[in-house]
Amino acid sequence: MKKLITIFAVLVSFAANAQNFQLHRDFDRGQFTSTFEMFKVDKWGNTFTFVDFDYDAENGINQGYYEIARVLKTEKMPIGLHIEYNGGVGNAETPIGDFGYTINDAWIFGLNYAKGGAKCGFSTYAGYKAIKDAGEANFQITGTWYVNFFDGKITFSGFADLWSENADEDAVGVSDELVFLTEPQFWYNATKNLSLGGEIEISNNFAGDDFKVRPTLAVKWNF
């Protein structure tokens, strides 16, 4: 619980600068998920961060997950230097009682290439992934994209991740699998601030599951 409170404090600190807030209804898991996102560009590169909270009907927040990534890049650099941290905590209910758990911390160090404009753009990076307690080296490759149609009324965006979770025999909470996760999003931008749509989470070997397709309906407020 203390770690959930810590993540909530981080969320509040970023909320004032967040670019958008999303609320999703996940039909497969039967829960709501809220997301705060922020993306900022400066003369030394860019910073991206988001915080997810999952909610169940009885206990409210049952999982928190956090990522922050920094790309160091100037106008003269064709490729940026990427550094990223991610991790989280949660609470699970079982027939013999509740228990808390952590999502193993991970650091990613790699190279980033991005290109874009008002109508479309993409970013991709590949890097070394250091997962807490894994005991072995791992990697991650990520691509993100956005495309705006019909004078910006429709947006197709999302990301795709591929990473390894090689682990030694003593590792806890690591799958020892190649993991794939993508979440394409579709939005109807009703106004400058309000968007309606959702996403389709497609994954394989993610969070203990085999191949899964999980659609959501969502609302987004753009700051």
mmCIF file of N, CA and C in Angstrom, residues 68-148:
data_model
loop_
_atom_site.group_PDB
_atom_site.id
_atom_site.type_symbol
_atom_site.label_atom_id
_atom_site.label_comp_id
_atom_site.label_asym_id
_atom_site.label_seq_id
_atom_site.Cartn_x
_atom_site.Cartn_y
_atom_site.Cartn_z
ATOM 1 N N ILE A 68 8.736 6.200 -17.372
ATOM 2 C CA ILE A 68 9.264 7.501 -17.765
ATOM 3 C C ILE A 68 10.464 7.271 -18.670
ATOM 4 N N ALA A 69 10.510 7.993 -19.778
ATOM 5 C CA ALA A 69 11.581 7.826 -20.762
ATOM 6 C C ALA A 69 12.123 9.195 -21.162
ATOM 7 N N ARG A 70 13.420 9.253 -21.314
ATOM 8 C CA ARG A 70 14.088 10.483 -21.747
ATOM 9 C C ARG A 70 14.941 10.166 -22.968
ATOM 10 N N VAL A 71 14.783 10.985 -24.016
ATOM 11 C CA VAL A 71 15.612 10.891 -25.210
ATOM 12 C C VAL A 71 16.506 12.127 -25.263
ATOM 13 N N LEU A 72 17.804 11.914 -25.297
ATOM 14 C CA LEU A 72 18.773 13.000 -25.430
ATOM 15 C C LEU A 72 19.138 13.139 -26.903
ATOM 16 N N LYS A 73 18.779 14.297 -27.488
ATOM 17 C CA LYS A 73 19.008 14.494 -28.920
ATOM 18 C C LYS A 73 18.975 15.976 -29.245
ATOM 19 N N THR A 74 19.927 16.427 -30.037
ATOM 20 C CA THR A 74 19.930 17.788 -30.550
ATOM 21 C C THR A 74 19.614 17.758 -32.042
ATOM 22 N N GLU A 75 19.470 18.928 -32.657
ATOM 23 C CA GLU A 75 19.146 19.013 -34.083
ATOM 24 C C GLU A 75 20.229 18.386 -34.960
ATOM 25 N N LYS A 76 21.459 18.370 -34.488
ATOM 26 C CA LYS A 76 22.557 17.829 -35.281
ATOM 27 C C LYS A 76 22.728 16.322 -35.115
ATOM 28 N N MET A 77 21.965 15.724 -34.213
ATOM 29 C CA MET A 77 22.082 14.286 -33.965
ATOM 30 C C MET A 77 20.987 13.537 -34.713
ATOM 31 N N PRO A 78 21.315 12.663 -35.652
ATOM 32 C CA PRO A 78 20.283 11.909 -36.370
ATOM 33 C C PRO A 78 19.598 10.868 -35.507
ATOM 34 N N ILE A 79 20.289 10.385 -34.485
ATOM 35 C CA ILE A 79 19.762 9.358 -33.593
ATOM 36 C C ILE A 79 19.924 9.822 -32.153
ATOM 37 N N GLY A 80 18.888 9.592 -31.337
ATOM 38 C CA GLY A 80 18.924 10.007 -29.952
ATOM 39 C C GLY A 80 19.343 8.887 -29.014
ATOM 40 N N LEU A 81 19.754 9.264 -27.816
ATOM 41 C CA LEU A 81 20.102 8.317 -26.759
ATOM 42 C C LEU A 81 18.886 8.138 -25.857
ATOM 43 N N HIS A 82 18.447 6.912 -25.694
ATOM 44 C CA HIS A 82 17.207 6.615 -24.972
ATOM 45 C C HIS A 82 17.524 5.984 -23.624
ATOM 46 N N ILE A 83 16.879 6.505 -22.547
ATOM 47 C CA ILE A 83 16.952 5.899 -21.229
ATOM 48 C C ILE A 83 15.549 5.861 -20.652
ATOM 49 N N GLU A 84 15.194 4.742 -20.051
ATOM 50 C CA GLU A 84 13.813 4.544 -19.597
ATOM 51 C C GLU A 84 13.782 3.727 -18.314
ATOM 52 N N TYR A 85 12.804 4.069 -17.469
ATOM 53 C CA TYR A 85 12.533 3.289 -16.266
ATOM 54 C C TYR A 85 11.069 2.891 -16.259
ATOM 55 N N ASN A 86 10.766 1.662 -15.821
ATOM 56 C CA ASN A 86 9.373 1.284 -15.601
ATOM 57 C C ASN A 86 9.261 0.307 -14.445
ATOM 58 N N GLY A 87 8.096 0.310 -13.812
ATOM 59 C CA GLY A 87 7.835 -0.560 -12.674
ATOM 60 C C GLY A 87 6.452 -0.296 -12.115
ATOM 61 N N GLY A 88 6.044 -1.101 -11.145
ATOM 62 C CA GLY A 88 4.716 -0.918 -10.574
ATOM 63 C C GLY A 88 4.472 -1.828 -9.388
ATOM 64 N N VAL A 89 3.289 -1.673 -8.794
ATOM 65 C CA VAL A 89 2.877 -2.476 -7.651
ATOM 66 C C VAL A 89 1.402 -2.802 -7.786
ATOM 67 N N GLY A 90 0.948 -3.807 -7.044
ATOM 68 C CA GLY A 90 -0.463 -4.160 -7.102
ATOM 69 C C GLY A 90 -0.897 -4.978 -5.910
ATOM 70 N N ASN A 91 -2.188 -5.300 -5.900
ATOM 71 C CA ASN A 91 -2.787 -6.116 -4.853
ATOM 72 C C ASN A 91 -3.676 -7.161 -5.513
ATOM 73 N N ALA A 92 -3.556 -8.413 -5.093
ATOM 74 C CA ALA A 92 -4.330 -9.497 -5.679
ATOM 75 C C ALA A 92 -5.161 -10.188 -4.605
ATOM 76 N N GLU A 93 -6.383 -10.574 -4.981
ATOM 77 C CA GLU A 93 -7.266 -11.305 -4.075
ATOM 78 C C GLU A 93 -7.236 -12.792 -4.418
ATOM 79 N N THR A 94 -7.087 -13.642 -3.393
ATOM 80 C CA THR A 94 -7.097 -15.090 -3.566
ATOM 81 C C THR A 94 -8.043 -15.707 -2.539
ATOM 82 N N PRO A 95 -8.415 -16.980 -2.700
ATOM 83 C CA PRO A 95 -9.299 -17.621 -1.709
ATOM 84 C C PRO A 95 -8.734 -17.649 -0.298
ATOM 85 N N ILE A 96 -7.411 -17.553 -0.160
ATOM 86 C CA ILE A 96 -6.822 -17.605 1.182
ATOM 87 C C ILE A 96 -6.426 -16.220 1.695
ATOM 88 N N GLY A 97 -6.795 -15.170 0.945
ATOM 89 C CA GLY A 97 -6.508 -13.814 1.400
ATOM 90 C C GLY A 97 -5.860 -12.955 0.335
ATOM 91 N N ASP A 98 -5.676 -11.690 0.658
ATOM 92 C CA ASP A 98 -5.061 -10.740 -0.270
ATOM 93 C C ASP A 98 -3.544 -10.738 -0.094
ATOM 94 N N PHE A 99 -2.848 -10.383 -1.180
ATOM 95 C CA PHE A 99 -1.406 -10.207 -1.064
ATOM 96 C C PHE A 99 -0.955 -9.131 -2.039
ATOM 97 N N GLY A 100 0.087 -8.417 -1.645
ATOM 98 C CA GLY A 100 0.651 -7.389 -2.504
ATOM 99 C C GLY A 100 1.796 -7.945 -3.329
ATOM 100 N N TYR A 101 2.067 -7.308 -4.453
ATOM 101 C CA TYR A 101 3.156 -7.749 -5.323
ATOM 102 C C TYR A 101 3.765 -6.533 -6.014
ATOM 103 N N THR A 102 4.946 -6.722 -6.565
ATOM 104 C CA THR A 102 5.599 -5.675 -7.339
ATOM 105 C C THR A 102 5.802 -6.155 -8.765
ATOM 106 N N ILE A 103 5.727 -5.217 -9.707
ATOM 107 C CA ILE A 103 6.122 -5.478 -11.090
ATOM 108 C C ILE A 103 7.605 -5.139 -11.176
ATOM 109 N N ASN A 104 8.407 -6.114 -11.488
ATOM 110 C CA ASN A 104 9.863 -5.937 -11.406
ATOM 111 C C ASN A 104 10.337 -4.672 -12.120
ATOM 112 N N ASP A 105 11.110 -3.859 -11.385
ATOM 113 C CA ASP A 105 11.686 -2.658 -11.978
ATOM 114 C C ASP A 105 12.540 -3.024 -13.182
ATOM 115 N N ALA A 106 12.553 -2.141 -14.178
ATOM 116 C CA ALA A 106 13.394 -2.361 -15.353
ATOM 117 C C ALA A 106 13.949 -1.032 -15.842
ATOM 118 N N TRP A 107 15.190 -1.067 -16.298
ATOM 119 C CA TRP A 107 15.846 0.067 -16.944
ATOM 120 C C TRP A 107 16.178 -0.331 -18.374
ATOM 121 N N ILE A 108 15.962 0.603 -19.308
ATOM 122 C CA ILE A 108 16.278 0.360 -20.716
ATOM 123 C C ILE A 108 17.251 1.440 -21.189
ATOM 124 N N PHE A 109 18.324 1.030 -21.844
ATOM 125 C CA PHE A 109 19.318 1.946 -22.396
ATOM 126 C C PHE A 109 19.498 1.602 -23.866
ATOM 127 N N GLY A 110 19.235 2.580 -24.758
ATOM 128 C CA GLY A 110 19.325 2.260 -26.166
ATOM 129 C C GLY A 110 19.409 3.478 -27.055
ATOM 130 N N LEU A 111 19.066 3.277 -28.345
ATOM 131 C CA LEU A 111 19.103 4.318 -29.359
ATOM 132 C C LEU A 111 17.706 4.542 -29.907
ATOM 133 N N ASN A 112 17.389 5.801 -30.207
ATOM 134 C CA ASN A 112 16.046 6.190 -30.627
ATOM 135 C C ASN A 112 16.103 6.946 -31.955
ATOM 136 N N TYR A 113 15.137 6.640 -32.816
ATOM 137 C CA TYR A 113 14.977 7.408 -34.064
ATOM 138 C C TYR A 113 13.512 7.789 -34.203
ATOM 139 N N ALA A 114 13.245 9.047 -34.535
ATOM 140 C CA ALA A 114 11.867 9.528 -34.639
ATOM 141 C C ALA A 114 11.745 10.523 -35.775
ATOM 142 N N LYS A 115 10.547 10.568 -36.339
ATOM 143 C CA LYS A 115 10.264 11.520 -37.413
ATOM 144 C C LYS A 115 8.764 11.770 -37.432
ATOM 145 N N GLY A 116 8.361 13.026 -37.619
ATOM 146 C CA GLY A 116 6.926 13.286 -37.632
ATOM 147 C C GLY A 116 6.576 14.722 -37.903
ATOM 148 N N GLY A 117 5.283 14.931 -38.125
ATOM 149 C CA GLY A 117 4.728 16.249 -38.359
ATOM 150 C C GLY A 117 3.312 16.297 -37.833
ATOM 151 N N ALA A 118 2.515 17.248 -38.330
ATOM 152 C CA ALA A 118 1.160 17.423 -37.820
ATOM 153 C C ALA A 118 0.247 16.255 -38.179
ATOM 154 N N LYS A 119 0.440 15.652 -39.364
ATOM 155 C CA LYS A 119 -0.468 14.598 -39.811
ATOM 156 C C LYS A 119 -0.071 13.203 -39.345
ATOM 157 N N CYS A 120 1.221 12.929 -39.259
ATOM 158 C CA CYS A 120 1.640 11.586 -38.872
ATOM 159 C C CYS A 120 3.068 11.616 -38.348
ATOM 160 N N GLY A 121 3.431 10.544 -37.677
ATOM 161 C CA GLY A 121 4.786 10.438 -37.160
ATOM 162 C C GLY A 121 5.015 9.096 -36.507
ATOM 163 N N PHE A 122 6.288 8.800 -36.241
ATOM 164 C CA PHE A 122 6.629 7.551 -35.583
ATOM 165 C C PHE A 122 7.916 7.732 -34.785
ATOM 166 N N SER A 123 8.113 6.824 -33.858
ATOM 167 C CA SER A 123 9.339 6.782 -33.073
ATOM 168 C C SER A 123 9.662 5.321 -32.798
ATOM 169 N N THR A 124 10.940 4.987 -32.811
ATOM 170 C CA THR A 124 11.331 3.623 -32.524
ATOM 171 C C THR A 124 12.652 3.613 -31.759
ATOM 172 N N TYR A 125 12.796 2.651 -30.886
ATOM 173 C CA TYR A 125 14.069 2.494 -30.191
ATOM 174 C C TYR A 125 14.340 1.018 -29.939
ATOM 175 N N ALA A 126 15.604 0.703 -29.744
ATOM 176 C CA ALA A 126 16.039 -0.636 -29.378
ATOM 177 C C ALA A 126 17.110 -0.488 -28.313
ATOM 178 N N GLY A 127 17.050 -1.364 -27.311
ATOM 179 C CA GLY A 127 18.025 -1.203 -26.259
ATOM 180 C C GLY A 127 18.182 -2.398 -25.350
ATOM 181 N N TYR A 128 19.188 -2.298 -24.502
ATOM 182 C CA TYR A 128 19.453 -3.280 -23.451
ATOM 183 C C TYR A 128 18.456 -3.058 -22.327
ATOM 184 N N LYS A 129 17.842 -4.143 -21.831
ATOM 185 C CA LYS A 129 16.845 -4.039 -20.767
ATOM 186 C C LYS A 129 17.343 -4.770 -19.532
ATOM 187 N N ALA A 130 17.517 -4.039 -18.444
ATOM 188 C CA ALA A 130 17.963 -4.614 -17.184
ATOM 189 C C ALA A 130 16.748 -4.788 -16.277
ATOM 190 N N ILE A 131 16.291 -6.021 -16.120
ATOM 191 C CA ILE A 131 15.121 -6.321 -15.300
ATOM 192 C C ILE A 131 15.587 -6.767 -13.922
ATOM 193 N N LYS A 132 15.003 -6.197 -12.882
ATOM 194 C CA LYS A 132 15.400 -6.513 -11.512
ATOM 195 C C LYS A 132 15.275 -8.013 -11.252
ATOM 196 N N ASP A 133 16.305 -8.577 -10.686
ATOM 197 C CA ASP A 133 16.365 -9.981 -10.262
ATOM 198 C C ASP A 133 16.332 -10.979 -11.412
ATOM 199 N N ALA A 134 16.389 -10.525 -12.664
ATOM 200 C CA ALA A 134 16.369 -11.476 -13.780
ATOM 201 C C ALA A 134 17.646 -12.304 -13.817
ATOM 202 N N GLY A 135 18.779 -11.657 -13.523
ATOM 203 C CA GLY A 135 20.032 -12.381 -13.489
ATOM 204 C C GLY A 135 20.677 -12.581 -14.844
ATOM 205 N N GLU A 136 19.990 -12.215 -15.925
ATOM 206 C CA GLU A 136 20.539 -12.349 -17.266
ATOM 207 C C GLU A 136 20.199 -11.105 -18.082
ATOM 208 N N ALA A 137 20.951 -10.885 -19.161
ATOM 209 C CA ALA A 137 20.729 -9.717 -20.014
ATOM 210 C C ALA A 137 19.469 -9.901 -20.857
ATOM 211 N N ASN A 138 18.775 -8.794 -21.137
ATOM 212 C CA ASN A 138 17.566 -8.816 -21.954
ATOM 213 C C ASN A 138 17.559 -7.613 -22.877
ATOM 214 N N PHE A 139 16.570 -7.569 -23.793
ATOM 215 C CA PHE A 139 16.475 -6.469 -24.745
ATOM 216 C C PHE A 139 15.014 -6.053 -24.894
ATOM 217 N N GLN A 140 14.813 -4.866 -25.452
ATOM 218 C CA GLN A 140 13.471 -4.417 -25.822
ATOM 219 C C GLN A 140 13.549 -3.593 -27.100
ATOM 220 N N ILE A 141 12.555 -3.810 -27.976
ATOM 221 C CA ILE A 141 12.369 -3.015 -29.186
ATOM 222 C C ILE A 141 10.961 -2.434 -29.134
ATOM 223 N N THR A 142 10.843 -1.133 -29.347
ATOM 224 C CA THR A 142 9.546 -0.457 -29.253
ATOM 225 C C THR A 142 9.343 0.460 -30.436
ATOM 226 N N GLY A 143 8.118 0.481 -30.939
ATOM 227 C CA GLY A 143 7.717 1.438 -31.964
ATOM 228 C C GLY A 143 6.423 2.119 -31.554
ATOM 229 N N THR A 144 6.330 3.418 -31.762
ATOM 230 C CA THR A 144 5.099 4.165 -31.523
ATOM 231 C C THR A 144 4.733 4.926 -32.792
ATOM 232 N N TRP A 145 3.441 5.261 -32.942
ATOM 233 C CA TRP A 145 3.001 5.951 -34.152
ATOM 234 C C TRP A 145 1.740 6.760 -33.887
ATOM 235 N N TYR A 146 1.469 7.711 -34.768
ATOM 236 C CA TYR A 146 0.195 8.427 -34.787
ATOM 237 C C TYR A 146 -0.094 8.863 -36.217
ATOM 238 N N VAL A 147 -1.369 8.822 -36.597
ATOM 239 C CA VAL A 147 -1.823 9.282 -37.905
ATOM 240 C C VAL A 147 -3.137 10.024 -37.701
ATOM 241 N N ASN A 148 -3.234 11.250 -38.213
ATOM 242 C CA ASN A 148 -4.459 12.047 -38.116
ATOM 243 C C ASN A 148 -5.153 12.094 -39.475
#
